[in-house]
């Protein structure tokens, strides 16, 4: 390997861009029409394609995934407590709190880091109105069990599916799970519209309310019915979405090759634990490769491996650390829920680089570095 390769900086992700000429065509048209936002033709076309791709009856694009989640929660008129996971990005918990709802934290399963459905029922009170699980790293939650609990206790289920765009479980689009889902189209996600996101549901009343809320609650020229906000997607975002959607499957398969290689190599290293999922039933989008570092077996801890890789120009992320209930902004909140596994795993988790343009030789180099550390340690014993 050349010196160049050894010195190159690799980040945990890199946004996917379509061929410039493809986007340019849309730009020329936007310059002609001067239609920049407010459900222009590209936004409408994009919504149509998303409905078909995600196999949902209702879909609305928004300025980002966070606002999609906030507005779904607001549209459902929830009250009281919402059972959720702290092992997620800040957005999930913030969306609940910013709606005046109280998050009740449920622990996760170590095997895949999603909410532990077996622990949900004991957290339900007469104040509980909904469950907000997260398909974290694209790992599908226990959709069936969560649905059974929700039905039994008459609760809404809203999935934070920010990581799960385009995924399938038993051949069925993951977007169909629960009462509604939110997807994020942020630059760093599997599929991007620069910034952006969407709300999906099969409930017309919910999407209608999200639609009203995302444009200030304005019904018509003289009538403002709801305290909404501005969360509209614009035409530049929609155009990026139309371009990127065309290449999504081809990009997904590129990442799958890298992902499979990572798993093959890393599964052989003592003390490096991969997340478990049903490989026959689940079609991932291959955007994250998290590992759990078990110091006793691996020899060094997560923070040491993070530093060691960083010194080699490999910028991995302690993702998700800290968990959201440990954020400074929540220190005065007296949130309920006992989450020892989420707490521990957040101290052992490391997310490795994985993106469409990542090269196989780079993944090999990362695996070599992770492996070498182990061998060094074994020879020491
Ligand atoms: C990215 C992300 C969001 C928020 O999406 P944005 O499009 O960035 O607003 C919400 N939840 C999770 C789990 C995310 O990773």
mmCIF file of C-alpha atoms and ligand atoms in Angstrom:
data_model
loop_
_atom_site.group_PDB
_atom_site.id
_atom_site.type_symbol
_atom_site.label_atom_id
_atom_site.label_comp_id
_atom_site.label_asym_id
_atom_site.label_seq_id
_atom_site.Cartn_x
_atom_site.Cartn_y
_atom_site.Cartn_z
ATOM 1 C CA UNK A 1 0.000 0.000 0.000
ATOM 2 C CA UNK A 2 1.230 3.478 -0.806
ATOM 3 C CA UNK A 3 1.852 6.120 1.808
ATOM 4 C CA UNK A 4 -1.109 7.943 0.424
ATOM 5 C CA UNK A 5 -3.473 5.169 1.385
ATOM 6 C CA UNK A 6 -2.059 4.939 4.886
ATOM 7 C CA UNK A 7 -2.480 8.664 5.455
ATOM 8 C CA UNK A 8 -5.934 9.131 4.007
ATOM 9 C CA UNK A 9 -8.652 10.360 6.303
ATOM 10 C CA UNK A 10 -11.827 8.291 6.421
ATOM 11 C CA UNK A 11 -14.962 9.598 8.076
ATOM 12 C CA UNK A 12 -17.874 7.579 9.369
ATOM 13 C CA UNK A 13 -20.044 8.683 6.473
ATOM 14 C CA UNK A 14 -20.076 10.716 3.277
ATOM 15 C CA UNK A 15 -23.240 12.001 1.596
ATOM 16 C CA UNK A 16 -24.331 10.409 -1.685
ATOM 17 C CA UNK A 17 -24.662 12.786 -4.627
ATOM 18 C CA UNK A 18 -26.225 11.970 -8.013
ATOM 19 C CA UNK A 19 -24.339 12.695 -11.266
ATOM 20 C CA UNK A 20 -24.244 16.503 -11.503
ATOM 21 C CA UNK A 21 -25.893 16.625 -14.948
ATOM 22 C CA UNK A 22 -28.949 14.867 -13.580
ATOM 23 C CA UNK A 23 -29.479 17.495 -10.897
ATOM 24 C CA UNK A 24 -28.591 20.311 -13.287
ATOM 25 C CA UNK A 25 -31.555 19.448 -15.487
ATOM 26 C CA UNK A 26 -33.921 20.062 -12.603
ATOM 27 C CA UNK A 27 -32.151 23.308 -11.723
ATOM 28 C CA UNK A 28 -32.632 24.652 -15.263
ATOM 29 C CA UNK A 29 -36.320 23.919 -15.075
ATOM 30 C CA UNK A 30 -36.677 25.526 -11.645
ATOM 31 C CA UNK A 31 -34.954 28.636 -13.054
ATOM 32 C CA UNK A 32 -37.550 28.697 -15.812
ATOM 33 C CA UNK A 33 -40.634 28.166 -13.674
ATOM 34 C CA UNK A 34 -39.550 30.159 -10.590
ATOM 35 C CA UNK A 35 -41.448 27.660 -8.483
ATOM 36 C CA UNK A 36 -39.168 27.135 -5.508
ATOM 37 C CA UNK A 37 -41.344 25.695 -2.762
ATOM 38 C CA UNK A 38 -44.904 25.127 -1.426
ATOM 39 C CA UNK A 39 -45.686 21.740 -2.976
ATOM 40 C CA UNK A 40 -44.310 22.462 -6.412
ATOM 41 C CA UNK A 41 -44.377 19.918 -9.198
ATOM 42 C CA UNK A 42 -41.160 18.173 -8.169
ATOM 43 C CA UNK A 43 -42.295 17.854 -4.570
ATOM 44 C CA UNK A 44 -45.574 16.345 -5.756
ATOM 45 C CA UNK A 45 -43.799 13.991 -8.137
ATOM 46 C CA UNK A 46 -41.394 12.969 -5.376
ATOM 47 C CA UNK A 47 -44.262 12.276 -2.954
ATOM 48 C CA UNK A 48 -45.882 10.066 -5.602
ATOM 49 C CA UNK A 49 -42.678 8.079 -6.075
ATOM 50 C CA UNK A 50 -42.163 7.722 -2.323
ATOM 51 C CA UNK A 51 -45.694 6.377 -1.814
ATOM 52 C CA UNK A 52 -45.050 3.744 -4.411
ATOM 53 C CA UNK A 53 -41.522 2.927 -3.264
ATOM 54 C CA UNK A 54 -42.449 2.692 0.411
ATOM 55 C CA UNK A 55 -45.817 1.042 -0.351
ATOM 56 C CA UNK A 56 -47.855 3.394 1.856
ATOM 57 C CA UNK A 57 -51.193 5.079 1.264
ATOM 58 C CA UNK A 58 -50.209 8.473 2.653
ATOM 59 C CA UNK A 59 -46.921 10.343 2.555
ATOM 60 C CA UNK A 60 -45.882 13.945 3.031
ATOM 61 C CA UNK A 61 -42.382 15.298 2.535
ATOM 62 C CA UNK A 62 -41.079 17.800 5.083
ATOM 63 C CA UNK A 63 -38.043 20.054 5.545
ATOM 64 C CA UNK A 64 -36.335 17.416 7.708
ATOM 65 C CA UNK A 65 -36.994 14.213 9.582
ATOM 66 C CA UNK A 66 -37.167 15.845 12.978
ATOM 67 C CA UNK A 67 -40.075 18.105 12.012
ATOM 68 C CA UNK A 68 -41.817 15.107 10.457
ATOM 69 C CA UNK A 69 -41.667 13.334 13.814
ATOM 70 C CA UNK A 70 -42.718 16.410 15.800
ATOM 71 C CA UNK A 71 -45.680 16.974 13.516
ATOM 72 C CA UNK A 72 -46.835 13.353 13.499
ATOM 73 C CA UNK A 73 -46.893 13.445 17.306
ATOM 74 C CA UNK A 74 -48.754 16.771 17.269
ATOM 75 C CA UNK A 75 -51.195 15.536 14.609
ATOM 76 C CA UNK A 76 -52.136 12.549 16.740
ATOM 77 C CA UNK A 77 -53.174 14.756 19.655
ATOM 78 C CA UNK A 78 -51.277 12.659 22.155
ATOM 79 C CA UNK A 79 -51.130 13.419 25.850
ATOM 80 C CA UNK A 80 -49.285 12.286 28.968
ATOM 81 C CA UNK A 81 -46.558 9.684 28.627
ATOM 82 C CA UNK A 82 -44.813 8.155 25.638
ATOM 83 C CA UNK A 83 -42.731 4.994 25.956
ATOM 84 C CA UNK A 84 -39.532 5.260 23.966
ATOM 85 C CA UNK A 85 -35.851 4.371 23.792
ATOM 86 C CA UNK A 86 -32.956 6.545 24.955
ATOM 87 C CA UNK A 87 -30.561 4.724 22.605
ATOM 88 C CA UNK A 88 -31.100 7.071 19.685
ATOM 89 C CA UNK A 89 -30.280 10.446 18.212
ATOM 90 C CA UNK A 90 -31.335 13.561 20.194
ATOM 91 C CA UNK A 91 -34.234 14.130 17.793
ATOM 92 C CA UNK A 92 -36.436 11.274 19.048
ATOM 93 C CA UNK A 93 -36.559 12.422 22.664
ATOM 94 C CA UNK A 94 -36.629 16.125 21.777
ATOM 95 C CA UNK A 95 -39.652 15.605 19.501
ATOM 96 C CA UNK A 96 -41.550 14.022 22.404
ATOM 97 C CA UNK A 97 -40.559 16.684 24.945
ATOM 98 C CA UNK A 98 -41.172 19.592 22.536
ATOM 99 C CA UNK A 99 -44.741 18.287 22.152
ATOM 100 C CA UNK A 100 -45.271 18.665 25.902
ATOM 101 C CA UNK A 101 -45.224 14.883 26.338
ATOM 102 C CA UNK A 102 -43.243 12.950 28.933
ATOM 103 C CA UNK A 103 -40.829 10.329 27.636
ATOM 104 C CA UNK A 104 -40.724 7.108 29.644
ATOM 105 C CA UNK A 105 -37.558 5.234 28.803
ATOM 106 C CA UNK A 106 -37.627 1.534 28.086
ATOM 107 C CA UNK A 107 -34.392 -0.457 27.945
ATOM 108 C CA UNK A 108 -32.995 -1.986 24.761
ATOM 109 C CA UNK A 109 -31.938 -5.474 23.692
ATOM 110 C CA UNK A 110 -28.168 -5.882 23.548
ATOM 111 C CA UNK A 111 -28.543 -8.130 20.490
ATOM 112 C CA UNK A 112 -29.775 -5.387 18.127
ATOM 113 C CA UNK A 113 -30.027 -2.214 20.245
ATOM 114 C CA UNK A 114 -33.768 -1.735 19.527
ATOM 115 C CA UNK A 115 -36.378 -1.281 22.273
ATOM 116 C CA UNK A 116 -36.944 -4.427 24.354
ATOM 117 C CA UNK A 117 -40.615 -5.134 23.678
ATOM 118 C CA UNK A 118 -40.776 -7.506 26.661
ATOM 119 C CA UNK A 119 -40.136 -4.540 28.961
ATOM 120 C CA UNK A 120 -42.763 -2.194 27.496
ATOM 121 C CA UNK A 121 -45.882 -3.435 29.298
ATOM 122 C CA UNK A 122 -44.525 -2.883 32.788
ATOM 123 C CA UNK A 123 -44.017 0.808 31.901
ATOM 124 C CA UNK A 124 -47.607 1.408 30.757
ATOM 125 C CA UNK A 125 -49.716 3.586 33.085
ATOM 126 C CA UNK A 126 -53.118 5.209 32.680
ATOM 127 C CA UNK A 127 -51.263 8.237 31.305
ATOM 128 C CA UNK A 128 -49.536 6.371 28.459
ATOM 129 C CA UNK A 129 -50.742 7.398 25.006
ATOM 130 C CA UNK A 130 -48.127 6.093 22.584
ATOM 131 C CA UNK A 131 -44.966 4.114 21.916
ATOM 132 C CA UNK A 132 -42.122 5.655 19.888
ATOM 133 C CA UNK A 133 -39.605 2.916 19.000
ATOM 134 C CA UNK A 134 -36.572 3.479 16.768
ATOM 135 C CA UNK A 135 -35.276 1.165 14.029
ATOM 136 C CA UNK A 136 -31.827 2.094 15.226
ATOM 137 C CA UNK A 137 -28.996 1.522 12.675
ATOM 138 C CA UNK A 138 -31.779 0.212 10.444
ATOM 139 C CA UNK A 139 -32.291 -2.804 12.720
ATOM 140 C CA UNK A 140 -36.046 -3.470 12.570
ATOM 141 C CA UNK A 141 -37.812 -3.334 15.931
ATOM 142 C CA UNK A 142 -39.941 -6.227 17.107
ATOM 143 C CA UNK A 143 -42.841 -4.869 15.046
ATOM 144 C CA UNK A 144 -45.271 -7.718 15.737
ATOM 145 C CA UNK A 145 -44.860 -7.769 19.496
ATOM 146 C CA UNK A 146 -45.088 -3.974 19.716
ATOM 147 C CA UNK A 147 -48.277 -4.022 17.677
ATOM 148 C CA UNK A 148 -49.842 -6.626 19.976
ATOM 149 C CA UNK A 149 -49.044 -4.557 23.072
ATOM 150 C CA UNK A 150 -50.339 -1.369 21.430
ATOM 151 C CA UNK A 151 -53.603 -3.040 20.412
ATOM 152 C CA UNK A 152 -54.150 -4.501 23.858
ATOM 153 C CA UNK A 153 -53.616 -1.153 25.603
ATOM 154 C CA UNK A 154 -55.053 1.095 22.897
ATOM 155 C CA UNK A 155 -51.801 2.972 22.245
ATOM 156 C CA UNK A 156 -50.500 4.634 19.085
ATOM 157 C CA UNK A 157 -47.188 3.438 17.628
ATOM 158 C CA UNK A 158 -45.025 5.950 15.799
ATOM 159 C CA UNK A 159 -41.737 4.636 14.451
ATOM 160 C CA UNK A 160 -38.629 6.749 14.207
ATOM 161 C CA UNK A 161 -37.496 5.103 10.973
ATOM 162 C CA UNK A 162 -34.801 7.705 10.274
ATOM 163 C CA UNK A 163 -32.262 4.924 9.651
ATOM 164 C CA UNK A 164 -34.511 2.474 7.866
ATOM 165 C CA UNK A 165 -35.356 3.953 4.452
ATOM 166 C CA UNK A 166 -36.095 1.307 1.832
ATOM 167 C CA UNK A 167 -35.882 -1.630 4.215
ATOM 168 C CA UNK A 168 -38.106 -4.693 4.150
ATOM 169 C CA UNK A 169 -39.136 -7.279 6.716
ATOM 170 C CA UNK A 170 -40.515 -10.556 5.341
ATOM 171 C CA UNK A 171 -40.820 -8.889 1.965
ATOM 172 C CA UNK A 172 -42.928 -6.050 3.343
ATOM 173 C CA UNK A 173 -41.899 -2.382 3.427
ATOM 174 C CA UNK A 174 -40.850 -1.337 6.924
ATOM 175 C CA UNK A 175 -42.774 1.895 6.310
ATOM 176 C CA UNK A 176 -46.027 -0.004 6.860
ATOM 177 C CA UNK A 177 -45.267 -0.745 10.509
ATOM 178 C CA UNK A 178 -47.251 0.968 13.267
ATOM 179 C CA UNK A 179 -49.693 3.862 12.931
ATOM 180 C CA UNK A 180 -47.122 6.145 11.323
ATOM 181 C CA UNK A 181 -43.399 6.416 10.628
ATOM 182 C CA UNK A 182 -40.882 9.141 10.034
ATOM 183 C CA UNK A 183 -37.939 8.866 7.634
ATOM 184 C CA UNK A 184 -34.990 11.253 7.568
ATOM 185 C CA UNK A 185 -33.445 12.359 4.280
ATOM 186 C CA UNK A 186 -30.561 14.175 5.939
ATOM 187 C CA UNK A 187 -27.296 14.319 3.981
ATOM 188 C CA UNK A 188 -25.757 11.574 6.104
ATOM 189 C CA UNK A 189 -28.618 9.106 5.842
ATOM 190 C CA UNK A 190 -29.032 6.156 3.438
ATOM 191 C CA UNK A 191 -31.056 8.320 1.108
ATOM 192 C CA UNK A 192 -30.822 12.103 1.117
ATOM 193 C CA UNK A 193 -32.546 15.244 -0.135
ATOM 194 C CA UNK A 194 -29.748 17.421 1.369
ATOM 195 C CA UNK A 195 -31.982 18.008 4.396
ATOM 196 C CA UNK A 196 -35.423 16.505 4.402
ATOM 197 C CA UNK A 197 -37.722 13.804 5.597
ATOM 198 C CA UNK A 198 -41.205 12.402 5.305
ATOM 199 C CA UNK A 199 -44.154 11.274 7.345
ATOM 200 C CA UNK A 200 -45.936 8.114 6.229
ATOM 201 C CA UNK A 201 -49.122 6.489 7.453
ATOM 202 C CA UNK A 202 -52.190 4.720 6.173
ATOM 203 C CA UNK A 203 -54.376 7.100 8.182
ATOM 204 C CA UNK A 204 -55.700 9.917 6.014
ATOM 205 C CA UNK A 205 -56.690 12.073 9.011
ATOM 206 C CA UNK A 206 -53.154 11.985 10.373
ATOM 207 C CA UNK A 207 -51.484 12.994 7.127
ATOM 208 C CA UNK A 208 -54.098 15.696 6.550
ATOM 209 C CA UNK A 209 -53.298 17.208 9.942
ATOM 210 C CA UNK A 210 -49.530 16.957 9.366
ATOM 211 C CA UNK A 211 -50.099 18.702 6.040
ATOM 212 C CA UNK A 212 -51.991 21.538 7.744
ATOM 213 C CA UNK A 213 -49.459 21.835 10.567
ATOM 214 C CA UNK A 214 -46.452 21.948 8.264
ATOM 215 C CA UNK A 215 -47.742 25.135 6.638
ATOM 216 C CA UNK A 216 -48.581 27.180 9.757
ATOM 217 C CA UNK A 217 -51.987 25.568 10.273
ATOM 218 C CA UNK A 218 -53.317 27.715 7.431
ATOM 219 C CA UNK A 219 -56.526 26.287 5.945
ATOM 220 C CA UNK A 220 -57.246 28.993 3.393
ATOM 221 C CA UNK A 221 -56.636 32.697 2.878
ATOM 222 C CA UNK A 222 -58.648 33.802 5.877
ATOM 223 C CA UNK A 223 -58.620 30.803 8.118
ATOM 224 C CA UNK A 224 -55.814 29.558 10.392
ATOM 225 C CA UNK A 225 -57.053 26.604 12.356
ATOM 226 C CA UNK A 226 -53.971 25.128 14.088
ATOM 227 C CA UNK A 227 -50.805 26.345 15.811
ATOM 228 C CA UNK A 228 -48.541 24.954 13.140
ATOM 229 C CA UNK A 229 -45.045 25.814 11.990
ATOM 230 C CA UNK A 230 -43.178 25.941 8.704
ATOM 231 C CA UNK A 231 -41.760 22.558 7.788
ATOM 232 C CA UNK A 232 -42.232 22.413 4.039
ATOM 233 C CA UNK A 233 -39.852 20.641 1.693
ATOM 234 C CA UNK A 234 -38.650 22.841 -1.181
ATOM 235 C CA UNK A 235 -38.213 22.039 -4.863
ATOM 236 C CA UNK A 236 -34.405 21.802 -4.665
ATOM 237 C CA UNK A 237 -34.720 19.124 -2.014
ATOM 238 C CA UNK A 238 -37.385 17.266 -3.979
ATOM 239 C CA UNK A 239 -35.225 17.365 -7.107
ATOM 240 C CA UNK A 240 -32.325 15.868 -5.161
ATOM 241 C CA UNK A 241 -34.696 13.195 -3.899
ATOM 242 C CA UNK A 242 -35.876 12.351 -7.421
ATOM 243 C CA UNK A 243 -32.248 12.024 -8.570
ATOM 244 C CA UNK A 244 -31.048 10.001 -5.584
ATOM 245 C CA UNK A 245 -34.043 7.651 -5.557
ATOM 246 C CA UNK A 246 -33.103 6.490 -9.068
ATOM 247 C CA UNK A 247 -29.726 5.315 -7.759
ATOM 248 C CA UNK A 248 -30.817 4.082 -4.335
ATOM 249 C CA UNK A 249 -30.924 0.360 -5.070
ATOM 250 C CA UNK A 250 -27.620 0.329 -6.931
ATOM 251 C CA UNK A 251 -26.008 2.242 -4.048
ATOM 252 C CA UNK A 252 -27.565 -0.060 -1.472
ATOM 253 C CA UNK A 253 -26.015 -3.097 -3.158
ATOM 254 C CA UNK A 254 -22.622 -1.370 -3.251
ATOM 255 C CA UNK A 255 -22.811 -0.876 0.502
ATOM 256 C CA UNK A 256 -23.999 -4.439 1.035
ATOM 257 C CA UNK A 257 -20.692 -5.751 -0.321
ATOM 258 C CA UNK A 258 -18.753 -3.627 2.162
ATOM 259 C CA UNK A 259 -21.104 -4.549 4.984
ATOM 260 C CA UNK A 260 -20.800 -8.283 4.267
ATOM 261 C CA UNK A 261 -17.017 -8.012 4.234
ATOM 262 C CA UNK A 262 -16.984 -6.144 7.564
ATOM 263 C CA UNK A 263 -19.204 -8.805 9.161
ATOM 264 C CA UNK A 264 -17.184 -11.674 7.781
ATOM 265 C CA UNK A 265 -13.909 -10.268 9.101
ATOM 266 C CA UNK A 266 -15.114 -8.784 12.386
ATOM 267 C CA UNK A 267 -17.136 -11.839 13.429
ATOM 268 C CA UNK A 268 -13.815 -13.658 13.811
ATOM 269 C CA UNK A 269 -12.341 -11.173 16.257
ATOM 270 C CA UNK A 270 -12.753 -12.083 19.912
ATOM 271 C CA UNK A 271 -14.466 -9.343 21.886
ATOM 272 C CA UNK A 272 -15.968 -7.599 18.858
ATOM 273 C CA UNK A 273 -19.703 -8.176 18.822
ATOM 274 C CA UNK A 274 -21.918 -7.528 15.801
ATOM 275 C CA UNK A 275 -25.625 -6.784 15.973
ATOM 276 C CA UNK A 276 -27.902 -9.733 15.290
ATOM 277 C CA UNK A 277 -30.839 -9.731 12.919
ATOM 278 C CA UNK A 278 -32.760 -12.306 10.914
ATOM 279 C CA UNK A 279 -30.746 -12.291 7.694
ATOM 280 C CA UNK A 280 -33.358 -14.366 5.846
ATOM 281 C CA UNK A 281 -36.244 -12.049 6.682
ATOM 282 C CA UNK A 282 -34.677 -8.579 6.759
ATOM 283 C CA UNK A 283 -33.440 -6.464 3.865
ATOM 284 C CA UNK A 284 -31.265 -3.706 5.351
ATOM 285 C CA UNK A 285 -30.127 -0.515 3.656
ATOM 286 C CA UNK A 286 -26.550 -1.058 4.884
ATOM 287 C CA UNK A 287 -25.782 2.410 6.174
ATOM 288 C CA UNK A 288 -24.353 1.603 9.606
ATOM 289 C CA UNK A 289 -21.861 -0.923 10.869
ATOM 290 C CA UNK A 290 -21.917 -0.694 14.659
ATOM 291 C CA UNK A 291 -19.755 -2.931 16.824
ATOM 292 C CA UNK A 292 -19.910 -3.583 20.551
ATOM 293 C CA UNK A 293 -16.440 -3.739 22.108
ATOM 294 C CA UNK A 294 -16.124 -6.157 25.012
ATOM 295 C CA UNK A 295 -12.960 -5.064 26.760
ATOM 296 C CA UNK A 296 -12.432 -8.319 28.690
ATOM 297 C CA UNK A 297 -12.162 -10.328 25.466
ATOM 298 C CA UNK A 298 -10.782 -7.708 23.105
ATOM 299 C CA UNK A 299 -8.091 -6.364 25.417
ATOM 300 C CA UNK A 300 -8.789 -2.671 25.006
ATOM 301 C CA UNK A 301 -11.974 -0.714 25.523
ATOM 302 C CA UNK A 302 -14.171 1.254 23.129
ATOM 303 C CA UNK A 303 -12.566 4.597 23.881
ATOM 304 C CA UNK A 304 -9.075 3.170 23.274
ATOM 305 C CA UNK A 305 -10.143 1.659 19.937
ATOM 306 C CA UNK A 306 -11.787 4.963 18.990
ATOM 307 C CA UNK A 307 -8.509 6.754 19.717
ATOM 308 C CA UNK A 308 -6.339 4.139 18.031
ATOM 309 C CA UNK A 309 -8.354 4.323 14.799
ATOM 310 C CA UNK A 310 -8.491 8.125 15.010
ATOM 311 C CA UNK A 311 -4.697 8.256 15.113
ATOM 312 C CA UNK A 312 -4.714 6.336 11.816
ATOM 313 C CA UNK A 313 -7.125 8.827 10.237
ATOM 314 C CA UNK A 314 -10.173 6.570 10.648
ATOM 315 C CA UNK A 315 -12.805 8.742 12.274
ATOM 316 C CA UNK A 316 -15.325 6.368 13.796
ATOM 317 C CA UNK A 317 -18.202 7.571 15.983
ATOM 318 C CA UNK A 318 -19.342 6.763 19.511
ATOM 319 C CA UNK A 319 -22.834 6.576 18.175
ATOM 320 C CA UNK A 320 -25.090 6.580 20.356
ATOM 321 C CA UNK A 321 -23.269 7.973 23.335
ATOM 322 C CA UNK A 322 -24.396 9.413 25.640
ATOM 323 C CA UNK A 323 -27.963 8.089 25.650
ATOM 324 C CA UNK A 324 -30.584 10.830 25.506
ATOM 325 C CA UNK A 325 -31.784 10.599 29.119
ATOM 326 C CA UNK A 326 -28.206 11.461 30.158
ATOM 327 C CA UNK A 327 -28.112 14.717 28.145
ATOM 328 C CA UNK A 328 -27.354 17.888 30.113
ATOM 329 C CA UNK A 329 -30.645 19.440 28.933
ATOM 330 C CA UNK A 330 -32.564 16.694 30.722
ATOM 331 C CA UNK A 331 -30.678 16.732 33.998
ATOM 332 C CA UNK A 332 -33.531 18.431 35.860
ATOM 333 C CA UNK A 333 -36.218 16.206 34.351
ATOM 334 C CA UNK A 334 -37.285 13.343 36.493
ATOM 335 C CA UNK A 335 -37.811 10.819 33.716
ATOM 336 C CA UNK A 336 -38.928 7.342 34.623
ATOM 337 C CA UNK A 337 -37.397 4.174 33.295
ATOM 338 C CA UNK A 338 -34.520 1.942 34.164
ATOM 339 C CA UNK A 339 -32.126 1.453 31.223
ATOM 340 C CA UNK A 340 -28.991 -0.388 32.394
ATOM 341 C CA UNK A 341 -28.355 -2.131 29.067
ATOM 342 C CA UNK A 342 -28.669 1.064 27.024
ATOM 343 C CA UNK A 343 -26.337 2.755 29.505
ATOM 344 C CA UNK A 344 -23.697 0.026 29.223
ATOM 345 C CA UNK A 345 -23.921 -0.526 25.472
ATOM 346 C CA UNK A 346 -23.565 3.231 24.868
ATOM 347 C CA UNK A 347 -20.146 2.903 26.507
ATOM 348 C CA UNK A 348 -19.146 -0.040 24.316
ATOM 349 C CA UNK A 349 -20.556 0.908 20.942
ATOM 350 C CA UNK A 350 -18.578 2.186 17.978
ATOM 351 C CA UNK A 351 -19.964 2.918 14.518
ATOM 352 C CA UNK A 352 -17.552 2.156 11.690
ATOM 353 C CA UNK A 353 -17.327 3.999 8.355
ATOM 354 C CA UNK A 354 -19.893 2.783 5.828
ATOM 355 C CA UNK A 355 -21.084 4.747 2.798
ATOM 356 C CA UNK A 356 -21.621 4.279 -0.916
ATOM 357 C CA UNK A 357 -18.284 5.697 -2.073
ATOM 358 C CA UNK A 358 -16.229 3.823 0.513
ATOM 359 C CA UNK A 359 -13.769 1.479 -1.183
ATOM 360 C CA UNK A 360 -13.213 -2.168 -0.353
ATOM 361 C CA UNK A 361 -9.495 -1.605 0.304
ATOM 362 C CA UNK A 362 -10.449 0.995 2.913
ATOM 363 C CA UNK A 363 -12.755 -1.460 4.678
ATOM 364 C CA UNK A 364 -9.965 -4.045 4.562
ATOM 365 C CA UNK A 365 -7.580 -1.554 6.133
ATOM 366 C CA UNK A 366 -10.044 -0.730 8.913
ATOM 367 C CA UNK A 367 -10.569 -4.445 9.630
ATOM 368 C CA UNK A 368 -6.783 -4.984 9.644
ATOM 369 C CA UNK A 369 -6.360 -2.241 12.216
ATOM 370 C CA UNK A 370 -9.112 -3.607 14.445
ATOM 371 C CA UNK A 371 -7.673 -7.118 14.118
ATOM 372 C CA UNK A 372 -4.067 -6.093 14.705
ATOM 373 C CA UNK A 373 -4.937 -4.521 17.985
ATOM 374 C CA UNK A 374 -6.338 -7.834 19.112
ATOM 375 C CA UNK A 375 -3.309 -9.850 18.006
ATOM 376 C CA UNK A 376 -0.954 -7.460 19.724
ATOM 377 C CA UNK A 377 -2.885 -8.066 22.873
ATOM 378 C CA UNK A 378 -3.022 -11.856 22.550
ATOM 379 C CA UNK A 379 0.706 -12.073 22.020
ATOM 380 C CA UNK A 380 1.155 -10.040 25.158
ATOM 381 C CA UNK A 381 -0.790 -12.611 27.228
HETATM 382 C C1 LIG B 1 -31.212 11.771 11.736
HETATM 383 C C2 LIG B 1 -32.164 11.314 12.775
HETATM 384 C C3 LIG B 1 -33.336 12.025 13.092
HETATM 385 C C4 LIG B 1 -33.630 13.400 12.592
HETATM 386 O O1 LIG B 1 -33.655 13.535 11.238
HETATM 387 P P1 LIG B 1 -33.240 14.911 10.552
HETATM 388 O O2 LIG B 1 -33.633 14.700 9.124
HETATM 389 O O3 LIG B 1 -31.778 15.091 10.729
HETATM 390 O O4 LIG B 1 -34.028 16.002 11.187
HETATM 391 C C5 LIG B 1 -34.231 11.454 13.981
HETATM 392 N N1 LIG B 1 -33.988 10.265 14.556
HETATM 393 C C6 LIG B 1 -32.869 9.576 14.303
HETATM 394 C C7 LIG B 1 -32.691 8.244 14.957
HETATM 395 C C8 LIG B 1 -31.910 10.087 13.423
HETATM 396 O O5 LIG B 1 -30.763 9.417 13.230
#
